Short mmCIF file of C-alpha atoms in Angstrom, two decimals:
data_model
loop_
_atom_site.label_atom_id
_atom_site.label_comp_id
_atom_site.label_asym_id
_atom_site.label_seq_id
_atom_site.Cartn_x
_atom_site.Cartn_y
_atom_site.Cartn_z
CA UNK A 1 0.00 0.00 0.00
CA UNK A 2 1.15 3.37 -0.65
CA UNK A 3 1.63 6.50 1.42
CA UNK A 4 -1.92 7.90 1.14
CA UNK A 5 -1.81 10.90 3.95
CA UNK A 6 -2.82 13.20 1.16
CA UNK A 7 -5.70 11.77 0.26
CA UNK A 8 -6.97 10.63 3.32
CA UNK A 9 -6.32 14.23 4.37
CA UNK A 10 -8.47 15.66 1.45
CA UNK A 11 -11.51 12.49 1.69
CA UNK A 12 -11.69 13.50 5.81
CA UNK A 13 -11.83 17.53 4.63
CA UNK A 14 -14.72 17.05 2.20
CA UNK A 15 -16.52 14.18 4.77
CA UNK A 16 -16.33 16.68 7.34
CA UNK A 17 -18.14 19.46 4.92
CA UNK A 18 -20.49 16.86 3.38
CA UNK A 19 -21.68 15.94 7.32
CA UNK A 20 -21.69 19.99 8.08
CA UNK A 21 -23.78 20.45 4.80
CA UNK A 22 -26.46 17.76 5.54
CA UNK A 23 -26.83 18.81 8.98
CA UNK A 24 -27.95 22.50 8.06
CA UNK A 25 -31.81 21.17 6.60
CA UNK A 26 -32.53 20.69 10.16
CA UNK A 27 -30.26 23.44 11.90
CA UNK A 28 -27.79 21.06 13.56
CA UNK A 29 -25.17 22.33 11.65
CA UNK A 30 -25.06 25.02 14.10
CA UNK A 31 -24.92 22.47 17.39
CA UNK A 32 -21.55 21.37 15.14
CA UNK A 33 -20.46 25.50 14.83
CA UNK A 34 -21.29 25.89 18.91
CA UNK A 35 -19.98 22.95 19.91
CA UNK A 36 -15.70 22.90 19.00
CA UNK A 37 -15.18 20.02 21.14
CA UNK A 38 -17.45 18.53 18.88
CA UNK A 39 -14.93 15.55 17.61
CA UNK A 40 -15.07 14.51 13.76
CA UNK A 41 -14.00 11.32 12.83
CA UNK A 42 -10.67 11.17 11.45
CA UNK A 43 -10.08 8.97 8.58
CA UNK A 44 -7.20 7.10 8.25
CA UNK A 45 -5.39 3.53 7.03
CA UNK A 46 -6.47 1.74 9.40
CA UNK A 47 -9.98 1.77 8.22
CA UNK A 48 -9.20 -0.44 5.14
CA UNK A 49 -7.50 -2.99 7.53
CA UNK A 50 -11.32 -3.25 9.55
CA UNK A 51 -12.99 -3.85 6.46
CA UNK A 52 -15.85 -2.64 9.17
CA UNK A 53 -18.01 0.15 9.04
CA UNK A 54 -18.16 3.11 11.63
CA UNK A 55 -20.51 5.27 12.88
CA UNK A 56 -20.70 8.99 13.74
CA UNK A 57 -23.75 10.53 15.74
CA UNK A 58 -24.78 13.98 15.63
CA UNK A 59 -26.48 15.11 19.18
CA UNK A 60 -30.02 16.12 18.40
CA UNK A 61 -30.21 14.62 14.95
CA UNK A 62 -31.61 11.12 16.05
CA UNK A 63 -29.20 9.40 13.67
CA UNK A 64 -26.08 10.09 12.06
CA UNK A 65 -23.13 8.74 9.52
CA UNK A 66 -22.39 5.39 9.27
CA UNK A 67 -19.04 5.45 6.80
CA UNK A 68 -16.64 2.77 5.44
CA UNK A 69 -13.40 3.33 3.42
CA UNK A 70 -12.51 1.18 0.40
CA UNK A 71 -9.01 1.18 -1.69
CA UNK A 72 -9.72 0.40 -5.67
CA UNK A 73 -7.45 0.58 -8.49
CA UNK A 74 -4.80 1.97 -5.78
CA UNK A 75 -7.53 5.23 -5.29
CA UNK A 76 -9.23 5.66 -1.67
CA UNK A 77 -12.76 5.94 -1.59
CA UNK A 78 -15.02 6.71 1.63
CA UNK A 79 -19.20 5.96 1.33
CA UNK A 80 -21.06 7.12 4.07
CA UNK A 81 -24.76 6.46 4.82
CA UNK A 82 -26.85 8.87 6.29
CA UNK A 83 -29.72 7.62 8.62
CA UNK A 84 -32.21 8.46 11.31
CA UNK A 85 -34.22 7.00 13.76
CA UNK A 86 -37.11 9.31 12.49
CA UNK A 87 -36.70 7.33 9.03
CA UNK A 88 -39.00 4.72 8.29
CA UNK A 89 -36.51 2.23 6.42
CA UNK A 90 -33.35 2.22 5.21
CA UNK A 91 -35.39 3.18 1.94
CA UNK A 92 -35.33 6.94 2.96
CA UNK A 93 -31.16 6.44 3.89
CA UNK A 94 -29.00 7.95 1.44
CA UNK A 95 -25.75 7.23 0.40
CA UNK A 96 -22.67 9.34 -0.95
CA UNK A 97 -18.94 8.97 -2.54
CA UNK A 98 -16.54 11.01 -0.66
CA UNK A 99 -13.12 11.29 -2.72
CA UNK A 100 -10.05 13.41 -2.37
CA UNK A 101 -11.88 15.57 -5.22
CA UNK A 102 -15.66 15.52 -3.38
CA UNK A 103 -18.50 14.35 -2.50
CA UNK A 104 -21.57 12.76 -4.21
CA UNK A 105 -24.75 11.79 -3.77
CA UNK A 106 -25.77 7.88 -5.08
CA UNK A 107 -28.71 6.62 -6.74
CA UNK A 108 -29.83 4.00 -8.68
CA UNK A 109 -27.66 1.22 -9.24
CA UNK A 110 -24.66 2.75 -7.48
CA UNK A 111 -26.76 3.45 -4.26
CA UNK A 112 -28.03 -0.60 -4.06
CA UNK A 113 -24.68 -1.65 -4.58
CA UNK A 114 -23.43 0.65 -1.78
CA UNK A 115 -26.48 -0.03 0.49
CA UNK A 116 -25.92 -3.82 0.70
CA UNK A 117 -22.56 -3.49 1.51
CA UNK A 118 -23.50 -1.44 4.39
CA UNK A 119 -26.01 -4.09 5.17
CA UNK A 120 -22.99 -6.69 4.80
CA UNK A 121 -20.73 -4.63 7.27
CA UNK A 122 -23.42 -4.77 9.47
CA UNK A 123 -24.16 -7.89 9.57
CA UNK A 124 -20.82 -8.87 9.95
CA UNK A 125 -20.60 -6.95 12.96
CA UNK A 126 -23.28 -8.36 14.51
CA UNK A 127 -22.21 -11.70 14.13
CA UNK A 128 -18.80 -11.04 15.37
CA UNK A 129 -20.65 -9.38 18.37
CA UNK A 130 -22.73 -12.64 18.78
CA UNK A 131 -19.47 -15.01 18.79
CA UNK A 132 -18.26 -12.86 21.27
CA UNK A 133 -20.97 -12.73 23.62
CA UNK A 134 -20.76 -16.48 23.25
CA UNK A 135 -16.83 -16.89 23.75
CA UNK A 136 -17.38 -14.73 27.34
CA UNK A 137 -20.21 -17.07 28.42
CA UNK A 138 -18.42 -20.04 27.72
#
């Protein structure tokens, strides 16, 4: 793997601005402005070794960012899927490409593909959860 600080440096810039951006439709953009110990995630290598997804909440917003980073064709790519509790399904979730260049919303086949992988991280997670809760009671 290559030395990608500059690039991770640039995708956690423009994730930061894409989470500021879709918090101002319901104001809590400006919890984020009043709050500086507010703490953003910060993305870096060691989120391609999880091969997990994480997950960011915004106070207030009843939901948040679940994100995931993925290395292609030697080119760093962070999705991130934006959810709340006041949502009726994961229908109603959206789903965006975060690059060293930007950000972008997905739809149609882009945003399925994306969406089940978020389903398959999570998944994943709960099963590893399970096995562990079963490992301690043993």
């Amino acid at each position: 793997m290559k030395n990608n600080t500059t690039s991770l440096s640039k995708i956690e810039k423009n994730f930061r601005e894409l989470i500021v951006k879709q918090c101002e439709f319901c104001k809590f953009d400006k919890y984020l402005e009043e709050n500086p110990d507010f703490e953003f995630p910060k993305i870096a290598e060691d989120l391609l070794r999880s091969n997990a997804q994480n997950f960011i909440a915004v106070p207030g917003m009843f939901g948040g960012f679940t994100y995931y980073l993925e290395e292609a064709d030697n080119k760093l790519t962070l999705y991130m899927e934006q959810s709340s509790r006041m949502d009726y399904d994961s229908d109603s979730y959206m789903y965006f490409e975060i690059t060293e260049n930007g950000s972008r919303m997905l739809k149609g086949e882009e945003r399925g593909a994306v969406r089940r992988k978020f389903w398959e991280l999570a998944k994943k997670a709960h099963e590893e959860h399970k096995n562990g809760e079963n490992e301690r009671r043993a």
